[in-house]
């Protein structure tokens, strides 16, 4: 029974026209929205050593969670081992450190990988970490076909915004495509790419740019997969998106609604999808980390709540809510719990889950949705022209020429100037600053000994392994990299199984693919 | 001279700071991402830098800040270092004691950023 | 704290390979004034031994990446190159963001790279660039690559300071035509079509050839040298070695044909003209601020005085021998 807190019964949906669950899905992917299934409350976690994070995972599972979401530390994200000079000061700090299969075994020790779904936020070295995950599962007797989860594997936005790339765009795209083809063939429950606007927005873009750049990247992946001979209805169903939910409430809702409509239209009309599931823009949402203030951090709870509400009214499939202390440090247990409780309040107390797309039909919300779409289409037209009719080439050209980074830097600076001129008020920053001198809440401190511990552990693994096997496996990775018709996944899986390190494999690929230096647009 | 030291790729803040300083009439040399202490020292020598600004968002400041100071010291360079980014209050004191000239936290205004750079450069 | 070093010490250290001293000298030269003159005194002899290469091209031509690759090629060949990377200053605030080092990250650490802001008036650059070239030349760097962005007076000043000028264009967007309009065809000694893997590269090459043909017919300056057109892709290194060879070949041509002397003479003339012009400018400004001129300016503004009469008041103030 769905009724208000006062006992007024409500219908699942109001209004006419294409309803939720109907193409082009502006109003939502499913006819009964959150009535039959709430969004997934997926909280991102990872810090310190694999054992530390494993303990956190087990707590989350014991509390009833069925999905894990892994944050890796910066060296792991960049394909570097914990003993690399580049890793200095960053081992285990912003996520968990993984150097070899041994760390991955510890990370998932005692967890039935056939029963959980795991999301791994990694891009440049995505193929290597996926290979490790498969190797852990197979070592425990779980077939790769039974593994469920998502690997971010969205390299394009790295060049545009997050900057965690290793190789130049074109060879990186081959790795992405190899992962897509491998999972499509062998891992039916796995999502091969999570096309992410989150980082584009965090880097300073506007809502319309986030929408446009993200979907353009999506089109680029589709074109790359089509060029590799994949069937659009097969892999189209396995693509998912990841958006930011920022401070401007209705703009965000318009953005989410426009994303579904644009994706459905392009998949159907431009790329010829026939299966509706391949036209559906499924997305995860995270509240805007960049909107959190270090001043009066508790106020962030209110920001996160309104951003989360926008994501829910926009119809997200899953949601991560930021912790109020994240402008100061990694989340403390208390702060992370409050963030999760915020979602539970929305889901169970507010009644917003009773009606699908409750804002649909509002003249303002419909106009904002159309406006977001118009602005995105203008960007698509520009990229299409840059690429001479190919969105893939257009995105490459935009990366090479600094189009994306320039647009994002301009938008970020415009925002900053508005705040500086007090044309835009941020509570606690340029107004309402009483209370700014209050003591900070208790913050999580990362153990400074992690780095030392992790290096010793890596040394031990290197001593124990069969060096000849490692060298042979790495030589095969290099050979497969040279031959662009060979899928890289099998040789990478073999290499991780003989305990080649992440960096060794990444460098074997780099010896063929080279490195990337950003276009200097400041 | 502004740089990202280490692997951290968060460059929104440093790019905004570059523009703030330019708009205050300064010449800003931007070194970009993935710099090492050695590459920053080499650039500082060649550019005759008046101040070095590092942006850090990955909790590496307690290791990387002192490493930068030590590298400058080894090269015999006396150039003030300003760190910007997410640095918890207790760490600010640690860094300042270690010899970092100033720390700019999240939400620092353009005026604060410019005044801080002027102050540390003027002190030379 | 160490004692501040004298200019002589700095120069001795710079010649001995101390990069910090070289960096400091470049700052002093940039600042101008008597200190810069003193440095010029001490570095002018023999500073022309090195090759000076100007590289220019529109923003987005991939020029910085190409310069980085080219510098690496010179280093590999045993040279000790230096780069002066010129970027524009903001006309409003005088500030600048100098980002060329980002692209130079991969360059061997034996190369010396210095970022230079145009600092508003192009005349300043015309003075400081020759001074910087002297400092780098006396420190033993060769070639000295001067990289500039865009078109206009800055390019003219920079190409005047170079022995060999390389103009970088990219396929499409009418780059070749733009280069022609900007007068870069006359100053180019070597053309580079960068991003040659992109569509339209051959068209751009043909455009350039056609324009050169016309220039040849209508009597381009140096008939002994037809600027070569080199196709490059600086991302994978294609053509970079060919650019290096073209630069060397042009330098050899300048030497063997005696044109190098002529270029140096032209450069000297320009430097003197700039200095004189700046000095003259300064005197005019001073004169305009004098009480007599303030009154004359008021009269001119109110229509009580003609411009010619006002000039007759000004001239003796600027130059007492003038009548």
mmCIF file with all atom_site columns, N, CA, C and O in Angstrom, chain A residues 299-334:
data_model
loop_
_atom_site.group_PDB
_atom_site.id
_atom_site.type_symbol
_atom_site.label_atom_id
_atom_site.label_alt_id
_atom_site.label_comp_id
_atom_site.label_asym_id
_atom_site.label_entity_id
_atom_site.label_seq_id
_atom_site.pdbx_PDB_ins_code
_atom_site.Cartn_x
_atom_site.Cartn_y
_atom_site.Cartn_z
_atom_site.occupancy
_atom_site.B_iso_or_equiv
_atom_site.pdbx_formal_charge
_atom_site.auth_seq_id
_atom_site.auth_comp_id
_atom_site.auth_asym_id
_atom_site.auth_atom_id
_atom_site.pdbx_PDB_model_num
ATOM 1   N N  . UNK A 1 299 ? 27.523 21.301 8.253   1.00 0.00 ? 299 UNK A N  1
ATOM 2   C CA . UNK A 1 299 ? 26.548 21.848 7.296   1.00 0.00 ? 299 UNK A CA 1
ATOM 3   C C  . UNK A 1 299 ? 26.516 20.997 6.024   1.00 0.00 ? 299 UNK A C  1
ATOM 4   O O  . UNK A 1 299 ? 25.519 20.946 5.305   1.00 0.00 ? 299 UNK A O  1
ATOM 5   N N  . UNK A 1 300 ? 27.607 20.279 5.768   1.00 0.00 ? 300 UNK A N  1
ATOM 6   C CA . UNK A 1 300 ? 27.647 19.427 4.585   1.00 0.00 ? 300 UNK A CA 1
ATOM 7   C C  . UNK A 1 300 ? 26.562 18.351 4.600   1.00 0.00 ? 300 UNK A C  1
ATOM 8   O O  . UNK A 1 300 ? 26.145 17.873 3.549   1.00 0.00 ? 300 UNK A O  1
ATOM 9   N N  . UNK A 1 301 ? 26.107 17.992 5.783   1.00 0.00 ? 301 UNK A N  1
ATOM 10  C CA . UNK A 1 301 ? 25.053 16.970 5.871   1.00 0.00 ? 301 UNK A CA 1
ATOM 11  C C  . UNK A 1 301 ? 23.805 17.463 5.123   1.00 0.00 ? 301 UNK A C  1
ATOM 12  O O  . UNK A 1 301 ? 23.144 16.703 4.414   1.00 0.00 ? 301 UNK A O  1
ATOM 13  N N  . UNK A 1 302 ? 23.517 18.766 5.276   1.00 0.00 ? 302 UNK A N  1
ATOM 14  C CA . UNK A 1 302 ? 22.357 19.341 4.583   1.00 0.00 ? 302 UNK A CA 1
ATOM 15  C C  . UNK A 1 302 ? 22.603 19.358 3.067   1.00 0.00 ? 302 UNK A C  1
ATOM 16  O O  . UNK A 1 302 ? 21.708 19.064 2.275   1.00 0.00 ? 302 UNK A O  1
ATOM 17  N N  . UNK A 1 303 ? 23.819 19.706 2.674   1.00 0.00 ? 303 UNK A N  1
ATOM 18  C CA . UNK A 1 303 ? 24.124 19.719 1.232   1.00 0.00 ? 303 UNK A CA 1
ATOM 19  C C  . UNK A 1 303 ? 23.960 18.324 0.641   1.00 0.00 ? 303 UNK A C  1
ATOM 20  O O  . UNK A 1 303 ? 23.349 18.138 -0.410  1.00 0.00 ? 303 UNK A O  1
ATOM 21  N N  . UNK A 1 304 ? 24.525 17.347 1.317   1.00 0.00 ? 304 UNK A N  1
ATOM 22  C CA . UNK A 1 304 ? 24.466 15.971 0.812   1.00 0.00 ? 304 UNK A CA 1
ATOM 23  C C  . UNK A 1 304 ? 23.006 15.511 0.713   1.00 0.00 ? 304 UNK A C  1
ATOM 24  O O  . UNK A 1 304 ? 22.608 14.862 -0.262  1.00 0.00 ? 304 UNK A O  1
ATOM 25  N N  . UNK A 1 305 ? 22.204 15.885 1.691   1.00 0.00 ? 305 UNK A N  1
ATOM 26  C CA . UNK A 1 305 ? 20.802 15.452 1.687   1.00 0.00 ? 305 UNK A CA 1
ATOM 27  C C  . UNK A 1 305 ? 20.048 16.006 0.485   1.00 0.00 ? 305 UNK A C  1
ATOM 28  O O  . UNK A 1 305 ? 19.308 15.273 -0.191  1.00 0.00 ? 305 UNK A O  1
ATOM 29  N N  . UNK A 1 306 ? 20.249 17.294 0.171   1.00 0.00 ? 306 UNK A N  1
ATOM 30  C CA . UNK A 1 306 ? 19.503 17.857 -0.964  1.00 0.00 ? 306 UNK A CA 1
ATOM 31  C C  . UNK A 1 306 ? 20.034 17.311 -2.286  1.00 0.00 ? 306 UNK A C  1
ATOM 32  O O  . UNK A 1 306 ? 19.277 17.066 -3.224  1.00 0.00 ? 306 UNK A O  1
ATOM 33  N N  . UNK A 1 307 ? 21.338 17.083 -2.360  1.00 0.00 ? 307 UNK A N  1
ATOM 34  C CA . UNK A 1 307 ? 21.899 16.523 -3.592  1.00 0.00 ? 307 UNK A CA 1
ATOM 35  C C  . UNK A 1 307 ? 21.410 15.085 -3.790  1.00 0.00 ? 307 UNK A C  1
ATOM 36  O O  . UNK A 1 307 ? 21.110 14.661 -4.911  1.00 0.00 ? 307 UNK A O  1
ATOM 37  N N  . UNK A 1 308 ? 21.338 14.348 -2.696  1.00 0.00 ? 308 UNK A N  1
ATOM 38  C CA . UNK A 1 308 ? 20.855 12.969 -2.783  1.00 0.00 ? 308 UNK A CA 1
ATOM 39  C C  . UNK A 1 308 ? 19.389 12.960 -3.212  1.00 0.00 ? 308 UNK A C  1
ATOM 40  O O  . UNK A 1 308 ? 18.971 12.126 -4.025  1.00 0.00 ? 308 UNK A O  1
ATOM 41  N N  . UNK A 1 309 ? 18.624 13.903 -2.704  1.00 0.00 ? 309 UNK A N  1
ATOM 42  C CA . UNK A 1 309 ? 17.210 13.980 -3.079  1.00 0.00 ? 309 UNK A CA 1
ATOM 43  C C  . UNK A 1 309 ? 17.073 14.275 -4.577  1.00 0.00 ? 309 UNK A C  1
ATOM 44  O O  . UNK A 1 309 ? 16.223 13.684 -5.261  1.00 0.00 ? 309 UNK A O  1
ATOM 45  N N  . UNK A 1 310 ? 17.936 15.151 -5.095  1.00 0.00 ? 310 UNK A N  1
ATOM 46  C CA . UNK A 1 310 ? 17.891 15.435 -6.533  1.00 0.00 ? 310 UNK A CA 1
ATOM 47  C C  . UNK A 1 310 ? 18.179 14.166 -7.336  1.00 0.00 ? 310 UNK A C  1
ATOM 48  O O  . UNK A 1 310 ? 17.531 13.888 -8.350  1.00 0.00 ? 310 UNK A O  1
ATOM 49  N N  . UNK A 1 311 ? 19.135 13.377 -6.873  1.00 0.00 ? 311 UNK A N  1
ATOM 50  C CA . UNK A 1 311 ? 19.480 12.142 -7.583  1.00 0.00 ? 311 UNK A CA 1
ATOM 51  C C  . UNK A 1 311 ? 18.306 11.169 -7.575  1.00 0.00 ? 311 UNK A C  1
ATOM 52  O O  . UNK A 1 311 ? 18.016 10.506 -8.579  1.00 0.00 ? 311 UNK A O  1
ATOM 53  N N  . UNK A 1 312 ? 17.613 11.094 -6.441  1.00 0.00 ? 312 UNK A N  1
ATOM 54  C CA . UNK A 1 312 ? 16.474 10.175 -6.316  1.00 0.00 ? 312 UNK A CA 1
ATOM 55  C C  . UNK A 1 312 ? 15.317 10.660 -7.189  1.00 0.00 ? 312 UNK A C  1
ATOM 56  O O  . UNK A 1 312 ? 14.693 9.883  -7.923  1.00 0.00 ? 312 UNK A O  1
ATOM 57  N N  . UNK A 1 313 ? 15.041 11.952 -7.152  1.00 0.00 ? 313 UNK A N  1
ATOM 58  C CA . UNK A 1 313 ? 13.964 12.481 -7.998  1.00 0.00 ? 313 UNK A CA 1
ATOM 59  C C  . UNK A 1 313 ? 14.349 12.383 -9.473  1.00 0.00 ? 313 UNK A C  1
ATOM 60  O O  . UNK A 1 313 ? 13.489 12.354 -10.345 1.00 0.00 ? 313 UNK A O  1
ATOM 61  N N  . UNK A 1 314 ? 15.646 12.327 -9.747  1.00 0.00 ? 314 UNK A N  1
ATOM 62  C CA . UNK A 1 314 ? 16.121 12.147 -11.121 1.00 0.00 ? 314 UNK A CA 1
ATOM 63  C C  . UNK A 1 314 ? 16.158 10.696 -11.538 1.00 0.00 ? 314 UNK A C  1
ATOM 64  O O  . UNK A 1 314 ? 16.462 10.390 -12.690 1.00 0.00 ? 314 UNK A O  1
ATOM 65  N N  . UNK A 1 315 ? 15.871 9.781  -10.596 1.00 0.00 ? 315 UNK A N  1
ATOM 66  C CA . UNK A 1 315 ? 15.718 8.375  -10.962 1.00 0.00 ? 315 UNK A CA 1
ATOM 67  C C  . UNK A 1 315 ? 16.985 7.554  -10.997 1.00 0.00 ? 315 UNK A C  1
ATOM 68  O O  . UNK A 1 315 ? 17.134 6.634  -11.810 1.00 0.00 ? 315 UNK A O  1
ATOM 69  N N  . UNK A 1 316 ? 17.937 7.833  -10.103 1.00 0.00 ? 316 UNK A N  1
ATOM 70  C CA . UNK A 1 316 ? 19.192 7.061  -10.112 1.00 0.00 ? 316 UNK A CA 1
ATOM 71  C C  . UNK A 1 316 ? 18.971 5.601  -9.728  1.00 0.00 ? 316 UNK A C  1
ATOM 72  O O  . UNK A 1 316 ? 18.043 5.282  -8.969  1.00 0.00 ? 316 UNK A O  1
ATOM 73  N N  . UNK A 1 317 ? 19.851 4.734  -10.258 1.00 0.00 ? 317 UNK A N  1
ATOM 74  C CA . UNK A 1 317 ? 19.764 3.314  -9.912  1.00 0.00 ? 317 UNK A CA 1
ATOM 75  C C  . UNK A 1 317 ? 20.534 2.987  -8.640  1.00 0.00 ? 317 UNK A C  1
ATOM 76  O O  . UNK A 1 317 ? 20.248 2.019  -7.966  1.00 0.00 ? 317 UNK A O  1
ATOM 77  N N  . UNK A 1 318 ? 21.579 3.762  -8.378  1.00 0.00 ? 318 UNK A N  1
ATOM 78  C CA . UNK A 1 318 ? 22.311 3.552  -7.134  1.00 0.00 ? 318 UNK A CA 1
ATOM 79  C C  . UNK A 1 318 ? 22.929 4.864  -6.702  1.00 0.00 ? 318 UNK A C  1
ATOM 80  O O  . UNK A 1 318 ? 23.025 5.801  -7.497  1.00 0.00 ? 318 UNK A O  1
ATOM 81  N N  . UNK A 1 319 ? 23.318 4.931  -5.448  1.00 0.00 ? 319 UNK A N  1
ATOM 82  C CA . UNK A 1 319 ? 23.704 6.222  -4.883  1.00 0.00 ? 319 UNK A CA 1
ATOM 83  C C  . UNK A 1 319 ? 24.781 6.050  -3.822  1.00 0.00 ? 319 UNK A C  1
ATOM 84  O O  . UNK A 1 319 ? 24.705 5.167  -2.972  1.00 0.00 ? 319 UNK A O  1
ATOM 85  N N  . UNK A 1 320 ? 25.776 6.921  -3.918  1.00 0.00 ? 320 UNK A N  1
ATOM 86  C CA . UNK A 1 320 ? 26.761 7.076  -2.842  1.00 0.00 ? 320 UNK A CA 1
ATOM 87  C C  . UNK A 1 320 ? 26.598 8.480  -2.286  1.00 0.00 ? 320 UNK A C  1
ATOM 88  O O  . UNK A 1 320 ? 26.624 9.451  -3.036  1.00 0.00 ? 320 UNK A O  1
ATOM 89  N N  . UNK A 1 321 ? 26.434 8.581  -0.981  1.00 0.00 ? 321 UNK A N  1
ATOM 90  C CA . UNK A 1 321 ? 26.357 9.898  -0.354  1.00 0.00 ? 321 UNK A CA 1
ATOM 91  C C  . UNK A 1 321 ? 27.691 10.193 0.325   1.00 0.00 ? 321 UNK A C  1
ATOM 92  O O  . UNK A 1 321 ? 28.233 9.340  1.032   1.00 0.00 ? 321 UNK A O  1
ATOM 93  N N  . UNK A 1 322 ? 28.198 11.407 0.088   1.00 0.00 ? 322 UNK A N  1
ATOM 94  C CA . UNK A 1 322 ? 29.486 11.790 0.665   1.00 0.00 ? 322 UNK A CA 1
ATOM 95  C C  . UNK A 1 322 ? 29.351 12.031 2.166   1.00 0.00 ? 322 UNK A C  1
ATOM 96  O O  . UNK A 1 322 ? 28.281 12.385 2.662   1.00 0.00 ? 322 UNK A O  1
ATOM 97  N N  . UNK A 1 323 ? 30.468 11.877 2.848   1.00 0.00 ? 323 UNK A N  1
ATOM 98  C CA . UNK A 1 323 ? 30.496 12.123 4.281   1.00 0.00 ? 323 UNK A CA 1
ATOM 99  C C  . UNK A 1 323 ? 30.846 13.586 4.545   1.00 0.00 ? 323 UNK A C  1
ATOM 100 O O  . UNK A 1 323 ? 31.568 14.200 3.759   1.00 0.00 ? 323 UNK A O  1
ATOM 101 N N  . UNK A 1 324 ? 30.319 14.110 5.644   1.00 0.00 ? 324 UNK A N  1
ATOM 102 C CA . UNK A 1 324 ? 30.432 15.557 5.860   1.00 0.00 ? 324 UNK A CA 1
ATOM 103 C C  . UNK A 1 324 ? 31.862 16.027 6.090   1.00 0.00 ? 324 UNK A C  1
ATOM 104 O O  . UNK A 1 324 ? 32.164 17.203 5.956   1.00 0.00 ? 324 UNK A O  1
ATOM 105 N N  . UNK A 1 325 ? 32.768 15.091 6.426   1.00 0.00 ? 325 UNK A N  1
ATOM 106 C CA . UNK A 1 325 ? 34.138 15.510 6.753   1.00 0.00 ? 325 UNK A CA 1
ATOM 107 C C  . UNK A 1 325 ? 35.108 15.367 5.583   1.00 0.00 ? 325 UNK A C  1
ATOM 108 O O  . UNK A 1 325 ? 36.314 15.480 5.749   1.00 0.00 ? 325 UNK A O  1
ATOM 109 N N  . UNK A 1 326 ? 34.589 15.119 4.360   1.00 0.00 ? 326 UNK A N  1
ATOM 110 C CA . UNK A 1 326 ? 35.483 14.786 3.264   1.00 0.00 ? 326 UNK A CA 1
ATOM 111 C C  . UNK A 1 326 ? 36.275 15.961 2.677   1.00 0.00 ? 326 UNK A C  1
ATOM 112 O O  . UNK A 1 326 ? 37.183 15.735 1.881   1.00 0.00 ? 326 UNK A O  1
ATOM 113 N N  . UNK A 1 327 ? 35.915 17.194 3.067   1.00 0.00 ? 327 UNK A N  1
ATOM 114 C CA . UNK A 1 327 ? 36.770 18.308 2.650   1.00 0.00 ? 327 UNK A CA 1
ATOM 115 C C  . UNK A 1 327 ? 37.995 18.390 3.546   1.00 0.00 ? 327 UNK A C  1
ATOM 116 O O  . UNK A 1 327 ? 38.904 19.176 3.307   1.00 0.00 ? 327 UNK A O  1
ATOM 117 N N  . UNK A 1 328 ? 37.997 17.578 4.588   1.00 0.00 ? 328 UNK A N  1
ATOM 118 C CA . UNK A 1 328 ? 39.092 17.625 5.563   1.00 0.00 ? 328 UNK A CA 1
ATOM 119 C C  . UNK A 1 328 ? 39.948 16.364 5.547   1.00 0.00 ? 328 UNK A C  1
ATOM 120 O O  . UNK A 1 328 ? 41.151 16.419 5.779   1.00 0.00 ? 328 UNK A O  1
ATOM 121 N N  . UNK A 1 329 ? 39.335 15.216 5.283   1.00 0.00 ? 329 UNK A N  1
ATOM 122 C CA . UNK A 1 329 ? 40.052 13.941 5.395   1.00 0.00 ? 329 UNK A CA 1
ATOM 123 C C  . UNK A 1 329 ? 39.196 12.842 4.775   1.00 0.00 ? 329 UNK A C  1
ATOM 124 O O  . UNK A 1 329 ? 38.078 13.097 4.328   1.00 0.00 ? 329 UNK A O  1
ATOM 125 N N  . UNK A 1 330 ? 39.724 11.609 4.764   1.00 0.00 ? 330 UNK A N  1
ATOM 126 C CA . UNK A 1 330 ? 38.880 10.467 4.382   1.00 0.00 ? 330 UNK A CA 1
ATOM 127 C C  . UNK A 1 330 ? 37.802 10.323 5.450   1.00 0.00 ? 330 UNK A C  1
ATOM 128 O O  . UNK A 1 330 ? 38.009 10.699 6.601   1.00 0.00 ? 330 UNK A O  1
ATOM 129 N N  . UNK A 1 331 ? 36.637 9.766  5.085   1.00 0.00 ? 331 UNK A N  1
ATOM 130 C CA . UNK A 1 331 ? 35.519 9.747  6.040   1.00 0.00 ? 331 UNK A CA 1
ATOM 131 C C  . UNK A 1 331 ? 35.807 8.936  7.308   1.00 0.00 ? 331 UNK A C  1
ATOM 132 O O  . UNK A 1 331 ? 36.380 7.856  7.236   1.00 0.00 ? 331 UNK A O  1
ATOM 133 N N  . UNK A 1 332 ? 35.384 9.489  8.417   1.00 0.00 ? 332 UNK A N  1
ATOM 134 C CA . UNK A 1 332 ? 35.421 8.730  9.669   1.00 0.00 ? 332 UNK A CA 1
ATOM 135 C C  . UNK A 1 332 ? 34.220 7.786  9.671   1.00 0.00 ? 332 UNK A C  1
ATOM 136 O O  . UNK A 1 332 ? 33.287 7.939  8.879   1.00 0.00 ? 332 UNK A O  1
ATOM 137 N N  . UNK A 1 333 ? 34.220 6.811  10.565  1.00 0.00 ? 333 UNK A N  1
ATOM 138 C CA . UNK A 1 333 ? 33.094 5.864  10.658  1.00 0.00 ? 333 UNK A CA 1
ATOM 139 C C  . UNK A 1 333 ? 31.781 6.594  10.906  1.00 0.00 ? 333 UNK A C  1
ATOM 140 O O  . UNK A 1 333 ? 30.758 6.304  10.289  1.00 0.00 ? 333 UNK A O  1
ATOM 141 N N  . UNK A 1 334 ? 31.807 7.547  11.823  1.00 0.00 ? 334 UNK A N  1
ATOM 142 C CA . UNK A 1 334 ? 30.589 8.286  12.163  1.00 0.00 ? 334 UNK A CA 1
ATOM 143 C C  . UNK A 1 334 ? 30.065 9.039  10.951  1.00 0.00 ? 334 UNK A C  1
ATOM 144 O O  . UNK A 1 334 ? 28.868 8.989  10.638  1.00 0.00 ? 334 UNK A O  1
#
